[in-house]
PDB file of C-alpha atoms and ligand atoms in Angstrom:
ATOM      1  CA  MET A   1      -0.005  -0.002  -0.008  1.00 53.00           C
ATOM      2  CA  ALA A   2       1.217   3.501  -0.807  1.00 61.00           C
ATOM      3  CA  GLU A   3       2.467   5.574   2.138  1.00 76.00           C
ATOM      4  CA  GLN A   4      -0.460   7.530   3.614  1.00 83.00           C
ATOM      5  CA  ILE A   5       0.050  11.277   3.607  1.00 91.00           C
ATOM      6  CA  PHE A   6      -2.249  13.013   6.134  1.00 94.00           C
ATOM      7  CA  PRO A   7      -3.249  16.557   5.313  1.00 94.00           C
ATOM      8  CA  THR A   8      -1.381  19.024   7.474  1.00 97.00           C
ATOM      9  CA  GLY A   9      -2.753  22.213   9.064  1.00 98.00           C
ATOM     10  CA  THR A  10      -3.635  23.855  12.350  1.00 98.00           C
ATOM     11  CA  LEU A  11      -7.197  22.560  12.996  1.00 98.00           C
ATOM     12  CA  MET A  12      -6.024  20.894  16.230  1.00 98.00           C
ATOM     13  CA  ALA A  13      -3.296  23.415  17.196  1.00 98.00           C
ATOM     14  CA  GLY A  14      -3.336  23.993  20.974  1.00 98.00           C
ATOM     15  CA  LYS A  15      -5.526  20.916  21.576  1.00 98.00           C
ATOM     16  CA  ARG A  16      -4.398  17.945  23.718  1.00 98.00           C
ATOM     17  CA  GLY A  17      -5.945  14.594  24.020  1.00 98.00           C
ATOM     18  CA  LEU A  18      -5.816  10.884  24.751  1.00 99.00           C
ATOM     19  CA  ILE A  19      -5.763   8.106  22.184  1.00 98.00           C
ATOM     20  CA  MET A  20      -6.885   4.720  23.588  1.00 98.00           C
ATOM     21  CA  GLY A  21      -6.519   1.688  21.342  1.00 98.00           C
ATOM     22  CA  VAL A  22      -3.278   1.732  19.340  1.00 98.00           C
ATOM     23  CA  ALA A  23      -2.030  -1.792  19.074  1.00 96.00           C
ATOM     24  CA  ASN A  24       0.198  -1.399  15.991  1.00 96.00           C
ATOM     25  CA  LYS A  25       0.552   0.682  12.833  1.00 96.00           C
ATOM     26  CA  ASN A  26      -2.571  -0.849  11.333  1.00 97.00           C
ATOM     27  CA  SER A  27      -4.802   0.150  14.229  1.00 98.00           C
ATOM     28  CA  ILE A  28      -7.617   2.618  13.334  1.00 98.00           C
ATOM     29  CA  ALA A  29      -6.552   4.650  16.361  1.00 98.00           C
ATOM     30  CA  TRP A  30      -3.125   5.096  14.822  1.00 98.00           C
ATOM     31  CA  ALA A  31      -4.553   6.527  11.600  1.00 98.00           C
ATOM     32  CA  ILE A  32      -6.613   8.928  13.692  1.00 98.00           C
ATOM     33  CA  ALA A  33      -3.615   9.834  15.803  1.00 98.00           C
ATOM     34  CA  ARG A  34      -1.518  10.555  12.764  1.00 98.00           C
ATOM     35  CA  GLN A  35      -4.232  12.756  11.289  1.00 98.00           C
ATOM     36  CA  LEU A  36      -4.761  14.700  14.555  1.00 98.00           C
ATOM     37  CA  ALA A  37      -0.979  15.195  14.930  1.00 98.00           C
ATOM     38  CA  ALA A  38      -0.669  16.433  11.380  1.00 98.00           C
ATOM     39  CA  GLN A  39      -3.152  19.137  12.333  1.00 98.00           C
ATOM     40  CA  GLY A  40      -1.107  20.150  15.380  1.00 98.00           C
ATOM     41  CA  ALA A  41      -2.652  18.124  18.225  1.00 98.00           C
ATOM     42  CA  GLU A  42      -0.569  17.083  21.246  1.00 98.00           C
ATOM     43  CA  LEU A  43      -1.203  13.371  22.033  1.00 98.00           C
ATOM     44  CA  ALA A  44      -0.999  10.906  24.872  1.00 98.00           C
ATOM     45  CA  PHE A  45      -1.546   7.170  24.321  1.00 98.00           C
ATOM     46  CA  THR A  46      -2.637   4.114  26.297  1.00 98.00           C
ATOM     47  CA  TYR A  47      -1.328   0.631  25.678  1.00 97.00           C
ATOM     48  CA  GLN A  48      -1.941  -2.759  27.337  1.00 94.00           C
ATOM     49  CA  GLY A  49       1.132  -4.443  28.921  1.00 90.00           C
ATOM     50  CA  ASP A  50       4.849  -4.338  28.088  1.00 88.00           C
ATOM     51  CA  LYS A  51       4.580  -6.173  24.764  1.00 88.00           C
ATOM     52  CA  LEU A  52       2.286  -3.500  23.404  1.00 89.00           C
ATOM     53  CA  LYS A  53       4.412  -0.755  24.975  1.00 93.00           C
ATOM     54  CA  ARG A  54       7.339  -1.835  22.759  1.00 94.00           C
ATOM     55  CA  ARG A  55       5.143  -1.389  19.657  1.00 95.00           C
ATOM     56  CA  VAL A  56       3.301   1.809  20.711  1.00 97.00           C
ATOM     57  CA  GLU A  57       6.347   3.730  22.085  1.00 97.00           C
ATOM     58  CA  PRO A  58       8.103   4.299  18.725  1.00 97.00           C
ATOM     59  CA  LEU A  59       4.805   5.196  17.034  1.00 98.00           C
ATOM     60  CA  ALA A  60       4.032   7.744  19.751  1.00 98.00           C
ATOM     61  CA  ALA A  61       7.599   9.129  19.437  1.00 98.00           C
ATOM     62  CA  SER A  62       7.119   9.613  15.709  1.00 98.00           C
ATOM     63  CA  VAL A  63       4.278  12.048  16.417  1.00 98.00           C
ATOM     64  CA  GLY A  64       6.252  13.777  19.133  1.00 98.00           C
ATOM     65  CA  SER A  65       4.597  12.076  22.135  1.00 98.00           C
ATOM     66  CA  ASP A  66       6.282  10.575  25.191  1.00 96.00           C
ATOM     67  CA  THR A  67       3.145  10.283  27.313  1.00 98.00           C
ATOM     68  CA  LEU A  68       2.204   6.585  27.457  1.00 98.00           C
ATOM     69  CA  CYS A  69       0.044   4.946  30.070  1.00 98.00           C
ATOM     70  CA  ASP A  70      -0.311   1.224  30.691  1.00 98.00           C
ATOM     71  CA  CYS A  71      -4.105   0.856  30.814  1.00 98.00           C
ATOM     72  CA  ASP A  72      -6.331  -2.153  30.684  1.00 98.00           C
ATOM     73  CA  VAL A  73      -9.798  -0.606  30.695  1.00 98.00           C
ATOM     74  CA  THR A  74     -11.109  -3.212  33.100  1.00 98.00           C
ATOM     75  CA  ASN A  75      -8.508  -2.186  35.699  1.00 98.00           C
ATOM     76  CA  ASP A  76      -9.797   0.720  37.773  1.00 98.00           C
ATOM     77  CA  ALA A  77      -6.344   1.524  39.259  1.00 98.00           C
ATOM     78  CA  GLN A  78      -4.830   1.801  35.802  1.00 98.00           C
ATOM     79  CA  MET A  79      -7.728   3.956  34.622  1.00 98.00           C
ATOM     80  CA  ASP A  80      -7.234   6.248  37.666  1.00 98.00           C
ATOM     81  CA  ALA A  81      -3.505   6.442  36.992  1.00 98.00           C
ATOM     82  CA  THR A  82      -4.010   7.203  33.285  1.00 98.00           C
ATOM     83  CA  PHE A  83      -6.230  10.223  33.872  1.00 98.00           C
ATOM     84  CA  GLN A  84      -4.144  11.354  36.794  1.00 98.00           C
ATOM     85  CA  THR A  85      -1.133  11.381  34.502  1.00 98.00           C
ATOM     86  CA  LEU A  86      -2.950  13.569  32.046  1.00 98.00           C
ATOM     87  CA  LYS A  87      -4.108  15.935  34.823  1.00 98.00           C
ATOM     88  CA  ASP A  88      -0.552  16.194  36.217  1.00 98.00           C
ATOM     89  CA  LYS A  89       0.968  16.788  32.800  1.00 98.00           C
ATOM     90  CA  TRP A  90      -1.546  19.050  31.081  1.00 98.00           C
ATOM     91  CA  GLY A  91      -4.163  20.045  33.706  1.00 98.00           C
ATOM     92  CA  LYS A  92      -6.827  19.966  31.073  1.00 98.00           C
ATOM     93  CA  ILE A  93      -7.497  17.972  27.849  1.00 98.00           C
ATOM     94  CA  ASP A  94      -9.618  18.698  24.766  1.00 98.00           C
ATOM     95  CA  PHE A  95     -10.410  15.312  23.267  1.00 99.00           C
ATOM     96  CA  LEU A  96     -10.650  11.581  23.803  1.00 99.00           C
ATOM     97  CA  VAL A  97     -10.416   8.855  21.134  1.00 99.00           C
ATOM     98  CA  HIS A  98     -11.787   5.464  22.251  1.00 99.00           C
ATOM     99  CA  ALA A  99     -10.938   2.631  19.871  1.00 98.00           C
ATOM    100  CA  ILE A 100     -11.158  -0.380  22.074  1.00 98.00           C
ATOM    101  CA  ALA A 101     -13.127  -3.579  21.694  1.00 98.00           C
ATOM    102  CA  PHE A 102     -12.783  -7.194  22.769  1.00 97.00           C
ATOM    103  CA  ALA A 103     -14.796 -10.443  22.685  1.00 97.00           C
ATOM    104  CA  GLY A 104     -13.412 -13.973  23.194  1.00 95.00           C
ATOM    105  CA  LYS A 105     -12.814 -15.810  19.992  1.00 94.00           C
ATOM    106  CA  ASP A 106     -15.344 -18.490  20.948  1.00 95.00           C
ATOM    107  CA  GLN A 107     -17.965 -15.723  21.026  1.00 96.00           C
ATOM    108  CA  LEU A 108     -17.205 -14.604  17.497  1.00 95.00           C
ATOM    109  CA  ALA A 109     -18.123 -17.619  15.444  1.00 93.00           C
ATOM    110  CA  GLY A 110     -21.194 -19.603  14.565  1.00 94.00           C
ATOM    111  CA  SER A 111     -24.553 -19.358  16.288  1.00 97.00           C
ATOM    112  CA  PHE A 112     -25.103 -16.283  18.394  1.00 98.00           C
ATOM    113  CA  ILE A 113     -27.836 -17.873  20.473  1.00 98.00           C
ATOM    114  CA  GLU A 114     -25.849 -21.100  21.059  1.00 98.00           C
ATOM    115  CA  ASN A 115     -22.381 -19.693  21.591  1.00 97.00           C
ATOM    116  CA  THR A 116     -22.921 -16.537  23.664  1.00 98.00           C
ATOM    117  CA  THR A 117     -22.072 -17.248  27.294  1.00 98.00           C
ATOM    118  CA  ARG A 118     -22.831 -15.080  30.354  1.00 98.00           C
ATOM    119  CA  ASP A 119     -19.129 -14.378  30.880  1.00 98.00           C
ATOM    120  CA  GLY A 120     -18.525 -13.775  27.185  1.00 98.00           C
ATOM    121  CA  PHE A 121     -21.425 -11.331  27.081  1.00 98.00           C
ATOM    122  CA  LYS A 122     -20.313  -9.506  30.225  1.00 98.00           C
ATOM    123  CA  SER A 123     -16.692  -9.096  29.133  1.00 98.00           C
ATOM    124  CA  ALA A 124     -17.624  -7.973  25.604  1.00 98.00           C
ATOM    125  CA  LEU A 125     -20.001  -5.341  26.906  1.00 98.00           C
ATOM    126  CA  ASP A 126     -17.627  -4.265  29.658  1.00 98.00           C
ATOM    127  CA  ILE A 127     -14.500  -3.825  27.471  1.00 98.00           C
ATOM    128  CA  SER A 128     -16.230  -2.650  24.301  1.00 98.00           C
ATOM    129  CA  ALA A 129     -19.077  -0.461  25.596  1.00 99.00           C
ATOM    130  CA  TYR A 130     -18.793   0.332  29.324  1.00 99.00           C
ATOM    131  CA  SER A 131     -15.168   1.351  28.878  1.00 99.00           C
ATOM    132  CA  PHE A 132     -16.324   4.364  26.755  1.00 99.00           C
ATOM    133  CA  VAL A 133     -18.727   5.472  29.441  1.00 99.00           C
ATOM    134  CA  ASP A 134     -16.003   5.126  32.120  1.00 99.00           C
ATOM    135  CA  ALA A 135     -13.235   6.768  30.098  1.00 99.00           C
ATOM    136  CA  GLY A 136     -15.696   9.471  28.930  1.00 99.00           C
ATOM    137  CA  ARG A 137     -16.679  10.312  32.533  1.00 98.00           C
ATOM    138  CA  ARG A 138     -13.048  10.491  33.666  1.00 98.00           C
ATOM    139  CA  ALA A 139     -12.083  12.514  30.583  1.00 99.00           C
ATOM    140  CA  SER A 140     -14.980  14.938  31.076  1.00 98.00           C
ATOM    141  CA  GLU A 141     -13.667  15.732  34.586  1.00 98.00           C
ATOM    142  CA  ILE A 142     -10.499  17.230  33.071  1.00 98.00           C
ATOM    143  CA  MET A 143     -11.882  18.266  29.697  1.00 98.00           C
ATOM    144  CA  ASN A 144     -12.178  21.937  28.689  1.00 98.00           C
ATOM    145  CA  ASP A 145     -15.745  22.959  27.821  1.00 98.00           C
ATOM    146  CA  GLY A 146     -16.121  22.672  24.016  1.00 98.00           C
ATOM    147  CA  GLY A 147     -14.064  19.441  23.939  1.00 98.00           C
ATOM    148  CA  ALA A 148     -15.017  16.260  22.031  1.00 99.00           C
ATOM    149  CA  MET A 149     -14.983  12.517  22.245  1.00 99.00           C
ATOM    150  CA  VAL A 150     -15.093   9.870  19.512  1.00 99.00           C
ATOM    151  CA  THR A 151     -15.553   6.094  19.663  1.00 99.00           C
ATOM    152  CA  LEU A 152     -15.424   3.452  16.910  1.00 98.00           C
ATOM    153  CA  THR A 153     -18.354   1.202  16.085  1.00 98.00           C
ATOM    154  CA  TYR A 154     -19.560  -1.066  13.310  1.00 98.00           C
ATOM    155  CA  LEU A 155     -22.712  -1.851  11.364  1.00 98.00           C
ATOM    156  CA  GLY A 156     -23.085  -5.135  13.228  1.00 98.00           C
ATOM    157  CA  SER A 157     -24.896  -3.074  15.819  1.00 98.00           C
ATOM    158  CA  GLU A 158     -27.752  -2.374  13.407  1.00 98.00           C
ATOM    159  CA  ARG A 159     -27.797  -5.444  11.229  1.00 97.00           C
ATOM    160  CA  VAL A 160     -26.845  -9.078  11.589  1.00 97.00           C
ATOM    161  CA  ILE A 161     -23.303  -9.707  10.367  1.00 95.00           C
ATOM    162  CA  PRO A 162     -22.250 -13.399  10.403  1.00 94.00           C
ATOM    163  CA  ASN A 163     -19.959 -14.263  13.324  1.00 94.00           C
ATOM    164  CA  TYR A 164     -19.995 -10.693  14.733  1.00 95.00           C
ATOM    165  CA  ASN A 165     -22.454 -11.991  17.271  1.00 97.00           C
ATOM    166  CA  VAL A 166     -22.068 -10.538  20.797  1.00 98.00           C
ATOM    167  CA  MET A 167     -19.839  -7.757  19.450  1.00 98.00           C
ATOM    168  CA  GLY A 168     -22.853  -6.461  17.537  1.00 98.00           C
ATOM    169  CA  VAL A 169     -24.762  -6.256  20.819  1.00 98.00           C
ATOM    170  CA  ALA A 170     -21.825  -4.498  22.449  1.00 98.00           C
ATOM    171  CA  LYS A 171     -21.698  -2.013  19.604  1.00 98.00           C
ATOM    172  CA  ALA A 172     -25.411  -1.256  19.946  1.00 99.00           C
ATOM    173  CA  ALA A 173     -24.765  -0.527  23.608  1.00 99.00           C
ATOM    174  CA  LEU A 174     -21.820   1.645  22.663  1.00 99.00           C
ATOM    175  CA  GLU A 175     -23.846   3.683  20.220  1.00 99.00           C
ATOM    176  CA  ALA A 176     -26.705   4.154  22.731  1.00 99.00           C
ATOM    177  CA  SER A 177     -24.091   5.106  25.373  1.00 99.00           C
ATOM    178  CA  THR A 178     -22.750   7.713  22.891  1.00 99.00           C
ATOM    179  CA  ARG A 179     -26.181   9.372  22.762  1.00 99.00           C
ATOM    180  CA  TYR A 180     -26.664   9.421  26.535  1.00 99.00           C
ATOM    181  CA  MET A 181     -23.148  10.815  27.036  1.00 99.00           C
ATOM    182  CA  ALA A 182     -23.809  13.472  24.418  1.00 99.00           C
ATOM    183  CA  ALA A 183     -26.927  14.590  26.330  1.00 98.00           C
ATOM    184  CA  ASP A 184     -25.129  14.684  29.686  1.00 98.00           C
ATOM    185  CA  LEU A 185     -22.144  16.644  28.361  1.00 99.00           C
ATOM    186  CA  GLY A 186     -23.993  18.803  25.836  1.00 98.00           C
ATOM    187  CA  PRO A 187     -24.577  21.693  28.252  1.00 98.00           C
ATOM    188  CA  ARG A 188     -20.782  22.037  28.465  1.00 98.00           C
ATOM    189  CA  GLN A 189     -20.554  21.987  24.702  1.00 98.00           C
ATOM    190  CA  ILE A 190     -18.596  18.718  24.938  1.00 98.00           C
ATOM    191  CA  ARG A 191     -19.596  16.639  21.857  1.00 99.00           C
ATOM    192  CA  VAL A 192     -19.711  12.826  21.812  1.00 99.00           C
ATOM    193  CA  ASN A 193     -19.927  10.906  18.553  1.00 99.00           C
ATOM    194  CA  ALA A 194     -19.308   7.461  17.108  1.00 99.00           C
ATOM    195  CA  ILE A 195     -17.781   6.575  13.781  1.00 99.00           C
ATOM    196  CA  SER A 196     -19.240   3.443  12.198  1.00 98.00           C
ATOM    197  CA  ALA A 197     -16.287   2.215  10.075  1.00 98.00           C
ATOM    198  CA  GLY A 198     -16.495  -0.435   7.349  1.00 97.00           C
ATOM    199  CA  PRO A 199     -14.156  -3.438   7.674  1.00 96.00           C
ATOM    200  CA  ILE A 200     -10.448  -2.528   7.864  1.00 97.00           C
ATOM    201  CA  LYS A 201      -7.609  -5.101   8.149  1.00 95.00           C
ATOM    202  CA  THR A 202      -6.440  -4.788  11.776  1.00 95.00           C
ATOM    203  CA  LEU A 203      -5.733  -7.271  14.629  1.00 92.00           C
ATOM    204  CA  ALA A 204      -9.267  -6.888  15.975  1.00 90.00           C
ATOM    205  CA  ALA A 205     -10.804  -7.600  12.543  1.00 89.00           C
ATOM    206  CA  ALA A 206      -8.626 -10.714  12.192  1.00 86.00           C
ATOM    207  CA  GLY A 207     -10.430 -12.154  15.257  1.00 80.00           C
ATOM    208  CA  ILE A 208     -13.747 -12.283  13.459  1.00 80.00           C
ATOM    209  CA  GLY A 209     -14.520 -15.495  11.553  1.00 72.00           C
ATOM    210  CA  SER A 210     -15.176 -15.256   7.817  1.00 74.00           C
ATOM    211  CA  GLY A 211     -12.909 -12.195   7.488  1.00 78.00           C
ATOM    212  CA  ARG A 212     -11.954 -12.877   3.884  1.00 84.00           C
ATOM    213  CA  HIS A 213     -15.609 -13.173   2.854  1.00 87.00           C
ATOM    214  CA  MET A 214     -16.468 -10.005   4.778  1.00 90.00           C
ATOM    215  CA  PHE A 215     -13.852  -7.908   2.856  1.00 92.00           C
ATOM    216  CA  ARG A 216     -14.883  -9.296  -0.462  1.00 92.00           C
ATOM    217  CA  PHE A 217     -18.522  -8.872   0.094  1.00 92.00           C
ATOM    218  CA  ASN A 218     -18.086  -5.330   1.392  1.00 94.00           C
ATOM    219  CA  LYS A 219     -16.069  -4.367  -1.594  1.00 93.00           C
ATOM    220  CA  ALA A 220     -18.763  -5.646  -3.930  1.00 93.00           C
ATOM    221  CA  ALA A 221     -21.722  -4.188  -2.054  1.00 95.00           C
ATOM    222  CA  ALA A 222     -20.402  -0.777  -1.029  1.00 97.00           C
ATOM    223  CA  ALA A 223     -21.548   2.161  -3.124  1.00 96.00           C
ATOM    224  CA  THR A 224     -17.885   2.864  -3.827  1.00 96.00           C
ATOM    225  CA  GLN A 225     -17.291  -0.788  -4.740  1.00 94.00           C
ATOM    226  CA  ASP A 226     -14.185  -0.572  -2.508  1.00 95.00           C
ATOM    227  CA  ASN A 227     -13.188  -1.324   1.047  1.00 95.00           C
ATOM    228  CA  THR A 228     -12.997   1.383   3.675  1.00 97.00           C
ATOM    229  CA  ASP A 229      -9.839   3.481   3.689  1.00 97.00           C
ATOM    230  CA  PRO A 230      -8.572   4.232   7.232  1.00 97.00           C
ATOM    231  CA  MET A 231      -7.744   7.690   6.017  1.00 97.00           C
ATOM    232  CA  GLY A 232     -11.451   8.354   5.579  1.00 98.00           C
ATOM    233  CA  VAL A 233     -12.016   7.274   9.162  1.00 98.00           C
ATOM    234  CA  ALA A 234      -9.196   9.511  10.343  1.00 98.00           C
ATOM    235  CA  GLY A 235     -10.643  12.404   8.402  1.00 98.00           C
ATOM    236  CA  ALA A 236     -14.084  11.918   9.996  1.00 98.00           C
ATOM    237  CA  ALA A 237     -12.411  11.844  13.435  1.00 98.00           C
ATOM    238  CA  LEU A 238     -10.618  15.112  12.647  1.00 98.00           C
ATOM    239  CA  TYR A 239     -13.938  16.702  11.696  1.00 98.00           C
ATOM    240  CA  LEU A 240     -15.689  15.394  14.805  1.00 98.00           C
ATOM    241  CA  LEU A 241     -12.862  16.273  17.183  1.00 98.00           C
ATOM    242  CA  SER A 242     -12.050  19.752  15.811  1.00 98.00           C
ATOM    243  CA  ASP A 243     -14.183  22.839  15.718  1.00 97.00           C
ATOM    244  CA  LEU A 244     -15.272  21.774  12.211  1.00 98.00           C
ATOM    245  CA  GLY A 245     -17.664  19.486  14.039  1.00 98.00           C
ATOM    246  CA  LEU A 246     -19.445  22.187  16.075  1.00 98.00           C
ATOM    247  CA  SER A 247     -23.025  21.311  16.823  1.00 98.00           C
ATOM    248  CA  CYS A 248     -22.585  17.677  15.767  1.00 98.00           C
ATOM    249  CA  THR A 249     -23.143  15.345  18.751  1.00 99.00           C
ATOM    250  CA  GLY A 250     -24.847  12.157  19.669  1.00 98.00           C
ATOM    251  CA  GLU A 251     -24.289  10.959  16.086  1.00 98.00           C
ATOM    252  CA  THR A 252     -23.200   7.636  14.611  1.00 98.00           C
ATOM    253  CA  HIS A 253     -21.457   8.626  11.435  1.00 98.00           C
ATOM    254  CA  HIS A 254     -20.904   5.902   8.819  1.00 98.00           C
ATOM    255  CA  VAL A 255     -17.601   5.796   7.025  1.00 98.00           C
ATOM    256  CA  ASP A 256     -17.981   2.635   5.024  1.00 98.00           C
ATOM    257  CA  GLY A 257     -18.039   3.529   1.306  1.00 98.00           C
ATOM    258  CA  GLY A 258     -21.835   3.736   1.561  1.00 98.00           C
ATOM    259  CA  PHE A 259     -22.248   0.071   2.389  1.00 98.00           C
ATOM    260  CA  HIS A 260     -24.922   0.883   5.028  1.00 98.00           C
ATOM    261  CA  ALA A 261     -27.088   2.646   2.434  1.00 98.00           C
ATOM    262  CA  ILE A 262     -27.258  -0.250  -0.076  1.00 97.00           C
ATOM    263  CA  GLY A 263     -30.246  -2.618  -0.041  1.00 94.00           C
ATOM    264  CA  MET A 264     -28.985  -4.930  -2.774  1.00 92.00           C
ATOM    265  CA  PRO A 265     -25.492  -5.130  -4.320  1.00 88.00           C
ATOM    266  CA  GLN A 266     -24.949  -4.776  -8.127  1.00 86.00           C
ATOM    267  CA  GLU A 267     -25.208  -8.233  -9.655  1.00 88.00           C
ATOM    268  CA  ASP A 268     -21.911  -7.994 -11.637  1.00 86.00           C
ATOM    269  CA  ALA A 269     -19.906  -6.749  -8.662  1.00 81.00           C
ATOM    270  CA  LEU A 270     -21.337  -9.429  -6.409  1.00 81.00           C
ATOM    271  CA  LYS A 271     -20.615 -12.236  -8.905  1.00 84.00           C
ATOM    272  CA  ALA A 272     -17.070 -10.996  -9.402  1.00 78.00           C
ATOM    273  CA  SER A 273     -16.465 -10.852  -5.688  1.00 77.00           C
ATOM    274  CA  MET A 274     -17.735 -14.362  -5.101  1.00 74.00           C
ATOM    275  CA  GLU A 275     -15.566 -15.732  -7.953  1.00 73.00           C
ATOM    276  CA  GLY A 276     -12.456 -13.729  -7.151  1.00 63.00           C
TER     277      GLY A 276
HETATM  278  P1  NAP B 301      -6.867  -3.071  16.927  1.00 95.57           P
HETATM  279  O1  NAP B 301      -5.743  -2.424  16.232  1.00 95.57           O
HETATM  280  O2  NAP B 301      -6.735  -4.453  17.317  1.00 95.57           O
HETATM  281  O3  NAP B 301      -7.308  -2.182  18.205  1.00 95.57           O
HETATM  282  C1  NAP B 301      -8.126  -2.648  19.228  1.00 95.57           C
HETATM  283  C2  NAP B 301      -7.525  -2.141  20.504  1.00 95.57           C
HETATM  284  O4  NAP B 301      -8.347  -2.476  21.634  1.00 95.57           O
HETATM  285  C3  NAP B 301      -6.164  -2.693  20.743  1.00 95.57           C
HETATM  286  O5  NAP B 301      -5.214  -1.677  21.044  1.00 95.57           O
HETATM  287  C4  NAP B 301      -6.421  -3.598  21.985  1.00 95.57           C
HETATM  288  O6  NAP B 301      -5.291  -3.789  22.813  1.00 95.57           O
HETATM  289  C5  NAP B 301      -7.454  -2.781  22.663  1.00 95.57           C
HETATM  290  N1  NAP B 301      -8.050  -3.489  23.821  1.00 95.57           N
HETATM  291  C6  NAP B 301      -8.770  -4.649  23.804  1.00 95.57           C
HETATM  292  N2  NAP B 301      -9.081  -5.012  25.054  1.00 95.57           N
HETATM  293  C7  NAP B 301      -8.614  -3.978  25.847  1.00 95.57           C
HETATM  294  C8  NAP B 301      -8.631  -3.760  27.264  1.00 95.57           C
HETATM  295  N3  NAP B 301      -9.186  -4.596  28.147  1.00 95.57           N
HETATM  296  N4  NAP B 301      -7.994  -2.625  27.761  1.00 95.57           N
HETATM  297  C9  NAP B 301      -7.424  -1.754  26.900  1.00 95.57           C
HETATM  298  N5  NAP B 301      -7.313  -1.919  25.558  1.00 95.57           N
HETATM  299  C10 NAP B 301      -7.937  -3.065  25.075  1.00 95.57           C
HETATM  300  O7  NAP B 301      -8.160  -3.033  15.988  1.00 95.57           O
HETATM  301  P2  NAP B 301      -9.077  -1.859  15.336  1.00 95.57           P
HETATM  302  O8  NAP B 301      -9.765  -2.493  14.252  1.00 95.57           O
HETATM  303  O9  NAP B 301      -8.210  -0.678  15.092  1.00 95.57           O
HETATM  304  O10 NAP B 301     -10.081  -1.552  16.513  1.00 95.57           O
HETATM  305  C11 NAP B 301     -10.337  -0.307  17.047  1.00 95.57           C
HETATM  306  C12 NAP B 301     -11.830  -0.020  17.201  1.00 95.57           C
HETATM  307  O11 NAP B 301     -12.407   0.058  15.889  1.00 95.57           O
HETATM  308  C13 NAP B 301     -12.570  -1.182  17.895  1.00 95.57           C
HETATM  309  O12 NAP B 301     -13.563  -0.617  18.732  1.00 95.57           O
HETATM  310  C14 NAP B 301     -13.223  -1.929  16.750  1.00 95.57           C
HETATM  311  O13 NAP B 301     -14.356  -2.618  17.153  1.00 95.57           O
HETATM  312  C15 NAP B 301     -13.550  -0.770  15.882  1.00 95.57           C
HETATM  313  N6  NAP B 301     -13.842  -1.115  14.487  1.00 95.57           N
HETATM  314  C16 NAP B 301     -13.038  -1.826  13.747  1.00 95.57           C
HETATM  315  C17 NAP B 301     -13.353  -2.079  12.423  1.00 95.57           C
HETATM  316  C18 NAP B 301     -12.417  -2.925  11.589  1.00 95.57           C
HETATM  317  O14 NAP B 301     -12.869  -3.521  10.593  1.00 95.57           O
HETATM  318  N7  NAP B 301     -11.146  -3.066  11.906  1.00 95.57           N
HETATM  319  C19 NAP B 301     -14.541  -1.667  11.874  1.00 95.57           C
HETATM  320  C20 NAP B 301     -15.420  -0.864  12.671  1.00 95.57           C
HETATM  321  C21 NAP B 301     -15.074  -0.588  13.980  1.00 95.57           C
HETATM  322  P3  NAP B 301      -4.597  -5.275  22.837  1.00 95.57           P
HETATM  323  O15 NAP B 301      -4.090  -5.570  21.457  1.00 95.57           O
HETATM  324  O16 NAP B 301      -3.604  -5.158  23.858  1.00 95.57           O
HETATM  325  O17 NAP B 301      -5.766  -6.233  23.206  1.00 95.57           O
END
């Protein structure tokens, strides 16, 4: 793939914020981080455990950041420490990017009704939905009025996607949480939005059964007849997190090549995708 060049400018100059969910250079959060940095934002990052630190540290350094916090979102002490670090370093922040999701591999295949366990359900909802409520509350306590938050969701919240299963339920909870958070924080002009991205090749996407079929079908059925470009997702995040997004809150914004708008794919494109 050609090197991505993120448009530079000053839309985020003077703004500081936290990026949660960079695992490697393919992470959606990393595309967003690069776009925000290219527009002048100062960034802090979370990672999970030493293995991930080794990957995230050089990426953070490449956008001028040395603020990294070890943070498993299910660990209250680490969440406390993360937001305390930001408070000590900056006093206030302006934005939060939440790009975190998890469900056990056994929960992401086959029959939803047969395979979804109580523990699997709880942990998917905890890590993939509640963590945004929790991080959003903590962020709001040190956020300047007029700040903004963004989370990442997927169409599996609205429609049945094979194998997405309990993660679809978690994403529905995440989108509803986005609306409630937007209402609570709206009087402070803090905006809270979700980006519903089409499939992108990342570690998280690799955990979902039938990945190859998903990418081929999406390419055939999207209005653009192409897969989703992470640069488009990063551009949407820039709009929602900068002052360009004023008055936009409580929204789930689709960045998926128009896949969500299509009722029936074009016959030729579908045939080609199934044969290819
Ligand atoms: P990714 O690079 O694998 O990022 C997922 C991140 O979640 C990783 O950094 C992962 O860290 C983190 N995470 C999982 N459990 C965690 C926990 N308990 N505490 C802290 N961090 C945790 O994959 P991605 O595709 O960019 O995913 C980012 C977001 O985009 C997710 O919400 C995903 O559902 C959403 N999304 C993805 C797609 C897609 O097709 N890729 C489409 C729409 C929406 P570890 O690696 O350490 O577990």
